[in-house]
């Protein structure tokens, strides 16, 4: 039984490869010494070993920090090869597979050199260069360690110098090995309006794959994130696990293979499906990054590690502030005109929000965008709706003291559009088959440089003409339904990869010119949420489902991997719950509105204005603080979570009662993350517009009470009532 907490490696190579000293009396061989390459963070070690005897690189250790990594020289086992090839000793799923010019389908990778470089005080980049002894193929394993966040980022670069292109079939970003008794995989799946449903299962022998083949809007059914818990299921505060995610906005594959020795390999990368890549001599094939953290204290710590990493490195301007906004999508859909929008600018101001976001429907003239069947691709203001153009609205917003933002969907086209009529070759479609549509639209061929130019110019011209535009919502409402590029000709299998890389290069160019313009990432809700894209985006639209009951689960799901500052939550008319419940649910992330302000009664308006003031006061803690999930909606009929700032002087707690049985009593909730020695003032905020909440009062009440951090974390508080669909928010101040 392998009970150890460490992932000590089990023998896969015969024992005489061991590192042990030669038996007494036996002469030293000329075998080069083993080399250990240590990639530590503050609390984690990942150690590779180069076996002196065969020159191959093995994963020697992954787990909590060792006092001394040199102790690994006592390991008697070779370990699992770090980046397994096909056609050599590996008979399981490879990380890499290719066919050479002479038709030879095998690859062997041996250590050449490595170097580690500190890129700043916190990050170290280690490159391990491997080479095939027979063919001119080089593979570099890149590992960046983020010390303070306990996060590791891995990617791979492949270069070949044969006479002609080689075909690569597998090109993983990361391969990790584990030896535990049992493995529990937590995955997140869904669909439109039901994103991020959590599912946990024990891995059994063989292969489990989580992937997508959608191309664009690629994460609609599966999000590229997972927890892998070892030996036992982990919970928020206990258990050993890794939390991993692939930064890739296209087809991804997360593969877990449990072999006959109960060893597990986790291979993460671009989905090789329909994507064999012809690699030109001298060109570098760079994989996307796999980002992961190891925790021996449950999922809560893993999330906090990832959140901190994301704010510092993964999400654009993750340590800065965000704009609160009023969006018009759910209140007007496509039906609006200038006076209506001007009225919404007034509403934005009246509410105390920062920005008005004009959604879909503002463009196209020959085929006006009055519904989702026409106009996509024709990015000129619709003259009937906006006779004075966007410029007028930007000016009006400015005059009213609010900012102006705009929705675009630049990668897509309706067949009913001038763009399609003029450039059918810019559209992904089969020349000889009937087109298949999703939401009546098609995807533009971003592999074509002319299309890249079109998308870049469309955004650039809009921003140049209207420098007052202060926010963009970048949508992507269809998957690739007709996977054929006129531009790629006989290299159709490059489509899924080149599409995403070229999307990134367009975004790169835009970000060079507009480095800090806030842009919301949207894809028919949460159909594109990953750290490959979030480098360019300040936030993302979590779901078109804004029913707050559903939202508790969706936002809970995202909270495992993405920081609150990046998750946009709007208060809308979906759901019959109270305005208070909706507001309290939206507040746990980046709050916004998409509701008829003029239909709010006086009390509701006042409630909302006060809530926005509260939110602005607390947003620093919500956006930049540490998240503690206290009670999961997957385990109880309620959800409770809190954020705590860095110096533990300020916190905010959200409690949502989702359902309850007759007579059900909810236990007190023990808080986390506070300073036991500090005394905290607790005040309930966002009081209900319907007067006193029914049910027993929670301890915050309307009066301010004081408790020590020690009391709050050991004894706890009773928070919220047992009445279904009620909520409470507590401001906690030292
Ligand atoms: C998608 C988005 C919505 C809205 C519509 C507009 O569905 O998720 O928020 O912008 O497109 O068509």
XYZ file of C-alpha atoms and ligand atoms in Angstrom:
746
model
C 0.000 0.000 0.000
C 1.345 3.347 -0.949
C 0.338 5.442 2.030
C 2.989 8.096 1.813
C 1.958 11.694 1.447
C 4.880 12.224 -0.838
C 4.652 11.197 -4.426
C 7.622 8.951 -4.205
C 8.242 7.337 -7.460
C 7.732 3.661 -8.040
C 10.139 1.672 -10.122
C 9.485 1.705 -13.817
C 13.006 1.061 -14.961
C 14.978 -1.918 -13.757
C 16.700 -1.602 -10.410
C 20.260 -1.291 -11.574
C 19.436 2.200 -12.770
C 19.232 3.122 -9.117
C 21.291 5.879 -7.673
C 22.791 3.807 -4.925
C 26.511 3.662 -4.250
C 28.322 0.762 -5.938
C 28.700 -2.230 -3.621
C 31.797 -2.179 -1.406
C 34.907 -3.117 -3.223
C 33.413 -2.492 -6.644
C 35.091 0.161 -8.803
C 33.290 3.439 -9.594
C 32.032 3.459 -13.174
C 32.505 6.432 -15.521
C 28.783 6.992 -15.498
C 27.987 10.721 -15.295
C 26.375 11.645 -11.986
C 22.637 12.061 -11.641
C 21.491 15.663 -11.758
C 18.581 16.998 -9.718
C 16.658 19.980 -11.036
C 14.611 21.570 -8.320
C 11.674 23.826 -9.127
C 10.476 24.989 -5.787
C 8.017 27.590 -4.634
C 7.603 28.723 -1.054
C 5.692 25.607 0.006
C 6.045 23.185 -2.905
C 8.778 21.246 -4.635
C 8.780 19.751 -8.100
C 12.046 17.934 -8.687
C 13.290 16.350 -11.878
C 16.161 13.926 -11.971
C 18.467 13.395 -14.916
C 19.565 9.805 -14.748
C 23.337 9.761 -15.335
C 23.205 6.254 -16.760
C 20.761 6.866 -19.615
C 20.537 10.667 -19.862
C 16.765 10.679 -19.474
C 14.766 13.053 -17.311
C 12.428 11.711 -14.627
C 9.965 13.300 -12.265
C 11.486 12.545 -8.877
C 9.135 14.426 -6.607
C 6.056 16.630 -6.513
C 4.622 17.637 -3.180
C 5.017 19.849 -0.181
C 8.378 21.514 0.353
C 11.252 19.227 1.292
C 13.669 20.392 3.952
C 16.450 19.326 1.681
C 15.925 18.257 -1.935
C 19.379 16.650 -1.870
C 17.772 13.887 0.202
C 16.195 12.704 -3.057
C 19.554 11.220 -4.032
C 18.531 8.431 -1.654
C 15.692 7.463 -3.989
C 16.370 4.013 -5.291
C 13.832 4.218 -8.081
C 14.320 5.927 -11.397
C 10.857 7.473 -11.409
C 8.506 8.227 -14.275
C 9.953 9.882 -17.334
C 9.024 13.546 -17.238
C 7.842 13.998 -20.830
C 7.104 10.626 -22.332
C 7.566 10.018 -26.020
C 6.013 7.465 -28.359
C 8.065 4.744 -29.993
C 10.432 4.187 -27.141
C 10.046 2.408 -23.820
C 6.737 4.147 -23.068
C 3.723 2.035 -23.951
C 1.086 4.316 -22.443
C -0.258 7.691 -23.538
C 2.657 9.862 -24.690
C 3.147 13.573 -24.094
C 4.641 13.902 -27.566
C 4.442 11.924 -30.788
C 5.774 12.733 -34.243
C 6.762 11.202 -37.557
C 10.126 12.088 -39.044
C 10.969 12.815 -42.690
C 11.975 9.189 -43.277
C 8.694 7.894 -41.919
C 10.140 6.811 -38.580
C 7.401 7.384 -35.985
C 9.546 7.257 -32.849
C 11.110 9.841 -30.610
C 13.582 9.560 -27.776
C 14.436 12.539 -25.602
C 17.677 12.867 -23.691
C 18.907 15.602 -21.449
C 21.246 18.174 -22.953
C 21.297 21.052 -20.488
C 19.181 23.172 -18.229
C 19.284 26.627 -16.851
C 17.297 28.595 -14.313
C 16.885 32.302 -14.429
C 15.172 34.578 -11.952
C 12.826 36.750 -13.992
C 11.966 38.859 -10.947
C 12.207 38.524 -7.187
C 9.292 36.086 -7.190
C 9.583 34.085 -10.408
C 12.142 31.666 -11.731
C 12.084 30.257 -15.241
C 13.770 26.910 -15.726
C 14.396 25.517 -19.185
C 15.331 21.891 -19.630
C 16.649 21.134 -23.104
C 16.108 17.595 -24.419
C 17.252 16.193 -27.729
C 16.713 13.069 -29.778
C 20.087 11.288 -30.171
C 19.182 10.159 -33.716
C 17.040 12.938 -35.234
C 17.583 16.722 -35.072
C 14.603 17.321 -32.792
C 14.809 19.469 -29.669
C 12.219 19.797 -26.966
C 12.479 22.382 -24.212
C 10.489 21.890 -21.033
C 9.748 25.302 -19.550
C 8.734 25.611 -15.926
C 8.098 28.946 -14.309
C 7.794 28.896 -10.532
C 5.920 31.642 -8.738
C 7.361 31.436 -5.240
C 4.912 33.443 -3.156
C 1.776 32.094 -4.865
C 2.926 28.455 -4.856
C 2.038 28.179 -8.511
C 3.907 26.437 -11.319
C 3.427 27.125 -15.007
C 4.597 24.612 -17.598
C 4.851 24.782 -21.355
C 6.921 23.113 -24.025
C 8.760 24.283 -27.131
C 9.425 21.889 -29.978
C 11.947 22.575 -32.764
C 13.077 20.259 -35.541
C 15.866 20.701 -38.056
C 15.151 17.935 -40.537
C 15.115 18.712 -44.262
C 11.342 18.936 -44.507
C 8.410 19.434 -42.105
C 7.735 16.734 -39.526
C 4.207 15.846 -38.454
C 3.532 16.188 -34.753
C 0.477 14.423 -33.442
C 0.755 14.983 -29.682
C 2.269 18.043 -28.030
C 1.285 18.226 -24.384
C 1.962 21.306 -22.298
C 2.451 19.251 -19.185
C 2.842 15.703 -18.023
C 2.707 15.012 -14.305
C 2.967 11.698 -12.470
C 1.437 10.605 -9.199
C 1.529 7.559 -7.007
C -1.299 7.471 -4.511
C -3.781 4.883 -3.273
C -6.715 6.573 -4.945
C -7.355 9.516 -7.194
C -10.411 11.771 -7.110
C -11.035 13.987 -10.091
C -13.234 17.091 -9.805
C -14.335 18.500 -13.139
C -16.608 21.350 -14.230
C -19.050 20.986 -17.071
C -22.215 22.612 -18.357
C -23.908 24.266 -21.279
C -25.350 27.652 -22.157
C -26.908 29.150 -19.015
C -25.713 26.300 -16.808
C -21.960 26.717 -16.643
C -19.504 25.236 -14.138
C -21.398 22.330 -12.663
C -19.075 20.475 -10.364
C -18.718 16.717 -10.548
C -16.334 14.513 -8.605
C -15.463 10.929 -9.366
C -12.858 8.379 -8.497
C -10.544 7.567 -11.365
C -10.496 3.943 -12.379
C -7.951 2.101 -14.480
C -7.598 3.295 -18.036
C -8.064 6.750 -19.487
C -10.416 9.546 -18.532
C -10.461 12.514 -20.910
C -12.008 15.945 -20.451
C -11.865 17.824 -23.719
C -13.569 20.052 -26.210
C -13.753 20.003 -29.983
C -15.795 23.190 -30.378
C -12.921 25.342 -31.659
C -14.392 28.677 -30.585
C -16.796 29.163 -27.668
C -14.704 26.170 -26.795
C -15.536 25.900 -23.096
C -19.285 25.789 -23.440
C -19.516 22.175 -22.291
C -16.258 21.646 -20.399
C -14.042 24.223 -18.700
C -10.277 23.513 -18.803
C -9.873 23.247 -15.028
C -9.683 20.367 -12.549
C -8.833 19.274 -9.052
C -7.040 16.002 -8.594
C -7.139 14.765 -5.003
C -4.910 12.011 -3.723
C -5.743 9.063 -1.476
C -8.963 10.613 -0.130
C -11.450 13.167 -1.370
C -10.318 16.612 -0.340
C -12.522 19.323 1.094
C -12.018 23.031 1.655
C -9.469 22.722 4.427
C -8.090 19.194 4.309
C -6.695 16.833 1.739
C -3.846 16.671 -0.698
C -4.470 17.755 -4.264
C -3.418 19.728 -7.256
C -5.612 22.345 -8.943
C -4.743 22.676 -12.620
C -5.908 24.695 -15.579
C -4.875 25.066 -19.193
C -4.543 28.588 -20.600
C -5.955 27.879 -24.026
C -9.062 29.395 -25.591
C -9.563 26.596 -28.092
C -9.729 22.828 -28.131
C -8.071 21.452 -25.033
C -7.558 18.010 -23.608
C -7.004 16.974 -20.003
C -6.143 13.290 -19.912
C -5.722 11.070 -16.873
C -4.352 7.575 -17.319
C -4.239 5.111 -14.461
C -1.916 2.235 -15.271
C -1.547 -1.342 -14.073
C 0.692 -0.246 -11.184
C -1.901 2.298 -10.012
C 0.355 5.136 -11.137
C -1.411 8.095 -12.652
C -0.235 10.373 -15.403
C -2.009 13.669 -16.030
C -1.423 15.064 -19.504
C -2.711 18.546 -20.281
C -2.540 20.465 -23.513
C -4.127 21.358 -26.813
C -6.557 18.687 -27.957
C -4.702 16.654 -30.594
C -8.073 15.834 -32.169
C -8.036 16.617 -35.926
C -4.940 18.712 -35.304
C -1.786 16.973 -36.513
C 0.660 19.794 -37.081
C 3.208 20.050 -39.836
C 6.212 21.646 -38.157
C 8.532 23.483 -40.532
C 12.299 23.094 -40.006
C 13.593 25.757 -37.616
C 10.133 26.915 -36.505
C 9.215 26.755 -32.831
C 5.997 25.025 -31.823
C 5.097 26.565 -28.470
C 2.351 24.970 -26.441
C -0.004 26.934 -24.214
C 0.650 27.040 -20.485
C -0.604 24.598 -17.925
C -0.897 26.329 -14.583
C -1.173 24.420 -11.348
C -0.804 24.585 -7.627
C -0.311 21.865 -5.063
C -2.071 21.980 -1.701
C -1.927 19.672 1.287
C -4.616 21.704 3.035
C -7.585 21.252 0.763
C -9.222 23.131 -2.070
C -9.548 26.467 -0.285
C -5.797 27.004 -0.181
C -5.437 25.864 -3.803
C -8.028 28.449 -4.886
C -6.371 31.216 -2.909
C -3.021 30.350 -4.501
C -4.534 30.499 -7.976
C -6.431 33.710 -7.216
C -3.298 35.427 -5.987
C -1.376 34.201 -9.009
C -4.180 35.333 -11.327
C -4.320 38.814 -9.835
C -0.558 39.188 -10.129
C 0.056 37.445 -13.444
C -2.993 35.796 -15.006
C -5.694 38.451 -15.450
C -5.046 41.834 -16.995
C -4.746 44.484 -14.279
C -5.762 41.970 -11.624
C -4.576 44.222 -8.815
C -6.353 47.293 -10.067
C -9.975 48.381 -9.761
C -13.014 47.712 -11.922
C -15.956 49.765 -13.174
C -19.486 49.092 -11.963
C -21.919 49.252 -14.847
C -25.431 49.230 -16.222
C -25.870 46.969 -19.263
C -28.934 47.195 -21.535
C -29.029 43.644 -22.917
C -31.789 42.131 -20.829
C -33.788 45.318 -20.601
C -33.940 46.267 -24.286
C -32.453 43.394 -26.264
C -32.238 44.736 -29.850
C -35.016 47.309 -29.432
C -33.599 50.719 -28.607
C -32.959 54.131 -30.049
C -31.038 57.234 -29.053
C -33.604 58.677 -26.594
C -33.948 55.297 -24.890
C -30.179 55.002 -24.498
C -29.859 58.567 -23.285
C -32.403 57.689 -20.612
C -30.257 54.702 -19.609
C -27.266 57.018 -19.270
C -29.329 59.019 -16.788
C -30.245 55.816 -14.960
C -26.569 54.859 -14.743
C -25.833 58.159 -13.071
C -28.889 58.002 -10.820
C -27.841 54.603 -9.511
C -24.292 55.740 -8.782
C -22.739 53.346 -11.329
C -19.568 54.136 -13.266
C -20.406 53.100 -16.799
C -23.183 52.357 -19.262
C -22.566 49.349 -21.510
C -24.385 49.313 -24.840
C -24.906 45.695 -25.879
C -25.727 43.983 -29.169
C -27.912 45.614 -31.830
C -26.255 48.995 -32.476
C -24.778 48.280 -35.932
C -25.359 47.279 -39.578
C -27.505 49.052 -42.160
C -28.076 46.952 -45.261
C -29.052 44.069 -42.964
C -29.816 45.866 -39.690
C -28.972 44.059 -36.521
C -32.501 43.939 -35.142
C -32.260 40.310 -34.139
C -29.545 37.677 -34.136
C -30.214 36.633 -37.739
C -28.537 39.555 -39.520
C -25.860 42.207 -39.532
C -23.032 40.551 -37.641
C -19.808 41.664 -39.308
C -21.063 45.069 -40.487
C -19.672 47.289 -37.760
C -21.137 50.624 -38.806
C -23.636 52.330 -36.527
C -27.197 51.569 -37.500
C -28.533 54.877 -38.827
C -32.105 54.317 -37.716
C -31.181 53.564 -34.107
C -28.135 55.799 -33.741
C -28.517 58.651 -36.278
C -25.741 60.597 -34.547
C -23.381 57.669 -34.194
C -21.508 56.324 -31.202
C -19.716 59.654 -30.854
C -22.929 61.289 -29.717
C -23.551 58.699 -27.011
C -19.973 58.926 -25.777
C -20.359 62.708 -25.484
C -23.748 62.434 -23.804
C -22.326 59.970 -21.289
C -19.477 62.311 -20.572
C -21.837 65.232 -20.076
C -23.828 63.162 -17.587
C -20.707 62.133 -15.704
C -20.650 58.432 -16.600
C -18.442 56.375 -18.880
C -19.514 54.560 -22.026
C -18.790 50.997 -23.103
C -19.716 48.918 -26.129
C -20.413 45.292 -27.130
C -18.694 43.732 -30.137
C -18.401 40.244 -31.568
C -15.562 40.694 -34.040
C -14.758 37.054 -34.831
C -18.191 36.250 -36.212
C -20.446 36.908 -39.194
C -24.092 36.392 -40.143
C -24.529 35.013 -43.657
C -26.982 37.867 -43.958
C -24.377 40.618 -43.906
C -22.337 42.717 -46.292
C -19.176 41.213 -44.870
C -20.287 37.737 -45.913
C -21.409 38.978 -49.342
C -18.097 40.708 -49.989
C -15.728 38.153 -48.477
C -17.160 34.646 -48.497
C -13.558 33.386 -48.483
C -13.008 34.991 -45.077
C -15.549 32.682 -43.504
C -14.958 29.167 -42.158
C -17.221 27.070 -44.383
C -16.992 24.153 -46.746
C -17.113 25.327 -50.351
C -19.105 22.262 -51.364
C -21.450 21.649 -48.435
C -24.462 23.297 -46.961
C -23.503 25.629 -44.104
C -24.334 24.598 -40.559
C -25.224 27.496 -38.262
C -25.193 28.048 -34.547
C -27.123 31.172 -33.513
C -27.485 31.927 -37.235
C -23.833 32.765 -37.583
C -20.459 31.589 -38.785
C -16.888 32.024 -37.587
C -14.434 34.206 -39.479
C -11.199 32.599 -40.600
C -8.666 34.131 -38.241
C -5.887 32.027 -39.767
C -6.096 34.422 -42.735
C -3.934 37.549 -42.204
C -6.544 39.648 -44.030
C -9.146 38.619 -41.470
C -6.748 39.369 -38.617
C -6.295 42.819 -40.142
C -10.058 43.247 -40.451
C -10.666 42.360 -36.808
C -7.810 44.540 -35.555
C -8.866 47.498 -37.699
C -12.500 47.215 -36.765
C -11.661 47.593 -33.069
C -8.886 50.101 -33.625
C -10.956 52.343 -35.894
C -13.864 52.326 -33.463
C -11.574 53.326 -30.599
C -9.680 55.908 -32.653
C -12.909 57.519 -33.815
C -14.356 57.416 -30.297
C -11.489 57.770 -27.847
C -14.077 58.176 -25.081
C -15.051 54.502 -25.259
C -14.014 53.271 -21.829
C -15.005 49.598 -21.907
C -15.556 46.761 -24.364
C -17.529 43.549 -24.077
C -15.926 41.109 -26.555
C -18.370 38.325 -27.367
C -18.064 35.056 -29.295
C -21.398 33.328 -29.720
C -20.618 30.360 -31.908
C -18.379 27.366 -32.024
C -16.627 26.470 -35.291
C -19.411 24.667 -37.102
C -17.872 24.302 -40.567
C -14.200 23.583 -39.945
C -12.688 24.518 -43.272
C -10.376 27.417 -44.061
C -9.951 28.581 -47.650
C -6.676 30.141 -46.553
C -5.105 27.006 -45.059
C -5.616 24.973 -48.230
C -4.038 21.545 -47.677
C -3.219 22.227 -44.020
C -6.721 22.051 -42.607
C -5.475 20.236 -39.524
C -3.785 23.481 -38.431
C -7.107 25.270 -38.167
C -7.936 24.827 -34.478
C -4.423 25.722 -33.329
C -3.722 28.578 -35.736
C -7.116 30.127 -35.029
C -6.352 30.560 -31.336
C -2.746 31.680 -31.827
C -3.883 34.296 -34.330
C -6.658 35.464 -32.047
C -3.973 35.990 -29.410
C -1.772 37.879 -31.847
C -4.647 40.241 -32.729
C -5.294 40.759 -29.011
C -1.564 41.300 -28.475
C -1.552 44.049 -31.064
C -4.632 45.678 -29.586
C -3.165 45.510 -26.097
C 0.040 47.195 -27.262
C -2.025 50.155 -28.389
C -4.686 50.001 -25.648
C -2.887 48.501 -22.669
C -5.403 49.276 -19.975
C -8.824 49.552 -21.595
C -11.101 47.256 -19.570
C -12.453 44.454 -21.773
C -14.968 41.844 -20.668
C -14.489 38.397 -22.139
C -17.817 36.874 -23.106
C -18.838 33.873 -25.130
C -22.588 33.464 -25.030
C -22.067 33.499 -21.276
C -19.057 31.584 -19.989
C -18.104 29.767 -23.193
C -14.531 31.051 -23.171
C -12.962 31.293 -19.751
C -9.274 30.487 -19.443
C -5.962 32.063 -18.550
C -4.761 32.118 -22.165
C -7.431 34.730 -22.886
C -7.536 36.438 -19.501
C -4.055 37.916 -20.078
C -5.879 40.274 -22.440
C -9.107 40.727 -20.506
C -9.934 42.361 -17.215
C -13.006 40.251 -16.472
C -15.408 37.699 -17.932
C -19.148 37.224 -18.238
C -19.845 34.112 -16.209
C -23.201 33.113 -17.681
C -26.269 34.436 -19.449
C -28.158 32.797 -16.632
C -28.596 35.586 -14.121
C -31.212 33.882 -11.969
C -29.501 34.403 -8.620
C -30.233 30.913 -7.341
C -28.468 29.411 -10.349
C -25.810 32.061 -10.065
C -24.807 30.946 -6.575
C -23.753 27.601 -8.069
C -22.188 29.055 -11.227
C -20.186 31.652 -9.319
C -19.244 29.050 -6.739
C -17.870 26.893 -9.539
C -15.787 29.676 -11.059
C -14.528 30.700 -7.620
C -12.429 27.551 -7.428
C -10.123 28.743 -10.203
C -10.807 32.403 -11.013
C -10.575 35.413 -8.699
C -13.702 37.380 -7.775
C -12.401 40.516 -9.505
C -12.678 38.740 -12.855
C -16.193 37.294 -12.487
C -18.954 39.634 -13.737
C -22.285 39.217 -11.959
C -25.281 41.302 -12.929
C -28.552 42.014 -11.171
C -31.325 41.419 -13.696
C -34.970 40.494 -13.914
C -34.234 36.759 -14.261
C -35.605 34.885 -11.284
C -38.409 35.825 -8.940
C -36.209 36.381 -5.907
C -36.060 39.642 -4.029
C -33.893 42.492 -5.213
C -31.904 42.053 -2.029
C -31.148 38.406 -2.800
C -30.123 39.306 -6.356
C -27.923 42.140 -5.133
C -26.243 40.100 -2.418
C -25.479 37.330 -4.930
C -24.018 39.729 -7.510
C -21.878 41.386 -4.846
C -19.673 38.337 -4.322
C -17.808 39.175 -7.538
C -17.712 42.089 -9.946
C -21.196 43.573 -9.540
C -23.200 45.178 -12.339
C -26.829 45.817 -13.345
C -28.982 44.866 -16.289
C -32.394 45.825 -15.002
C -35.135 48.396 -15.731
C -34.100 51.090 -13.306
C -37.271 53.041 -14.030
C -39.356 50.111 -12.809
C -37.750 50.139 -9.357
C -39.979 51.639 -6.689
C -38.608 54.298 -4.383
C -37.520 51.822 -1.718
C -35.836 49.553 -4.238
C -34.014 52.428 -5.841
C -32.754 53.624 -2.474
C -31.788 50.064 -1.537
C -29.794 49.738 -4.764
C -28.096 53.099 -4.447
C -27.054 52.209 -0.892
C -25.919 48.752 -1.975
C -23.693 50.314 -4.643
C -22.159 52.586 -2.023
C -21.593 49.539 0.198
C -20.108 47.638 -2.707
C -17.697 50.422 -3.546
C -16.589 50.532 0.080
C -16.090 46.760 0.189
C -14.882 46.107 -3.328
C -11.236 46.276 -2.356
C -11.723 43.275 -0.045
C -13.866 41.381 -2.567
C -11.565 42.062 -5.518
C -8.191 41.726 -3.844
C -8.837 39.739 -0.670
C -8.524 36.047 0.109
C -11.595 33.893 -0.451
C -12.758 31.373 2.154
C -15.621 29.136 1.077
C -17.283 28.178 4.367
C -20.437 26.234 3.455
C -20.870 24.734 0.015
C -24.245 24.797 -1.771
C -23.335 21.297 -2.960
C -23.421 20.107 0.657
C -26.097 22.157 2.384
C -29.174 24.140 1.470
C -27.146 27.305 1.772
C -23.873 28.822 0.656
C -21.587 30.891 2.858
C -18.304 32.484 1.860
C -16.105 35.359 2.925
C -13.254 37.529 1.715
C -10.500 38.815 3.989
C -8.015 41.538 3.122
C -4.252 41.118 3.346
C -3.682 42.475 6.805
C -6.821 40.810 8.141
C -8.343 44.102 9.183
C -11.379 43.938 6.945
C -13.613 41.126 5.749
C -17.005 40.609 4.179
C -19.213 37.562 4.582
C -22.019 36.457 2.261
C -24.654 33.969 3.381
C -27.293 32.662 0.965
C -30.128 30.401 2.041
C -31.163 28.447 -1.022
C -33.732 26.076 0.319
C -34.768 24.622 3.630
C -36.868 21.803 5.027
C -39.571 22.314 7.628
C -37.895 22.993 10.941
C -34.437 22.940 9.435
C -31.891 24.701 11.579
C -28.593 25.840 10.198
C -25.547 25.489 12.392
C -23.324 28.351 13.311
C -20.644 29.052 10.761
C -17.022 29.207 11.807
C -15.242 31.990 9.997
C -11.747 31.649 8.565
C -8.776 33.795 7.682
C -9.174 36.327 10.506
C -6.577 37.268 13.087
C -7.510 35.459 16.329
C -6.046 38.246 18.412
C -7.979 41.034 16.751
C -11.410 42.246 17.769
C -13.834 42.692 14.923
C -16.947 44.791 14.596
C -19.691 43.003 12.681
C -22.415 44.885 10.903
C -25.062 43.499 8.606
C -25.437 45.601 5.463
C -27.922 45.740 2.570
C -30.978 45.583 4.874
C -34.023 44.009 3.286
C -36.464 46.355 1.568
C -39.293 44.173 2.855
C -38.464 45.125 6.422
C -37.267 42.532 8.875
C -36.284 39.212 7.370
C -38.572 36.398 8.414
C -37.164 33.656 10.587
C -34.760 33.897 13.485
C -32.508 36.910 13.341
C -28.920 36.270 12.548
C -26.386 37.414 15.073
C -25.257 40.380 13.058
C -28.719 41.868 13.376
C -28.973 45.502 12.532
C -26.826 46.499 15.483
C -23.064 46.422 15.488
C -21.499 43.702 17.625
C -17.917 42.922 18.485
C -16.164 39.561 18.675
C -12.581 38.419 18.691
C -11.218 36.692 15.623
C -10.609 33.704 17.884
C -14.301 33.539 18.835
C -15.465 34.001 15.252
C -13.206 31.237 13.997
C -13.787 28.761 16.847
C -17.331 29.424 18.074
C -18.694 30.990 14.926
C -21.748 33.025 14.062
C -25.224 32.115 13.038
C -25.745 33.897 9.774
C -28.828 34.375 7.638
C -32.295 32.939 8.123
C -33.722 29.547 7.223
C -36.213 31.069 4.808
C -35.452 29.941 1.258
C -33.941 32.509 -1.093
C -32.895 34.962 1.559
C -29.446 36.313 2.127
C -27.290 38.333 4.463
C -24.084 40.283 3.987
C -21.836 41.191 6.895
C -19.144 43.806 6.938
C -16.400 42.787 9.342
C -13.983 45.460 10.486
C -11.115 45.381 12.941
C -24.422 36.717 -25.704
C -23.987 37.341 -24.396
C -25.092 38.212 -23.854
C -25.439 39.272 -24.861
C -25.811 38.628 -26.166
C -26.007 39.659 -27.247
O -25.442 35.803 -25.528
O -23.652 36.351 -23.472
O -24.700 38.797 -22.636
O -24.346 40.139 -25.019
O -24.817 37.730 -26.618
O -26.391 39.091 -28.444
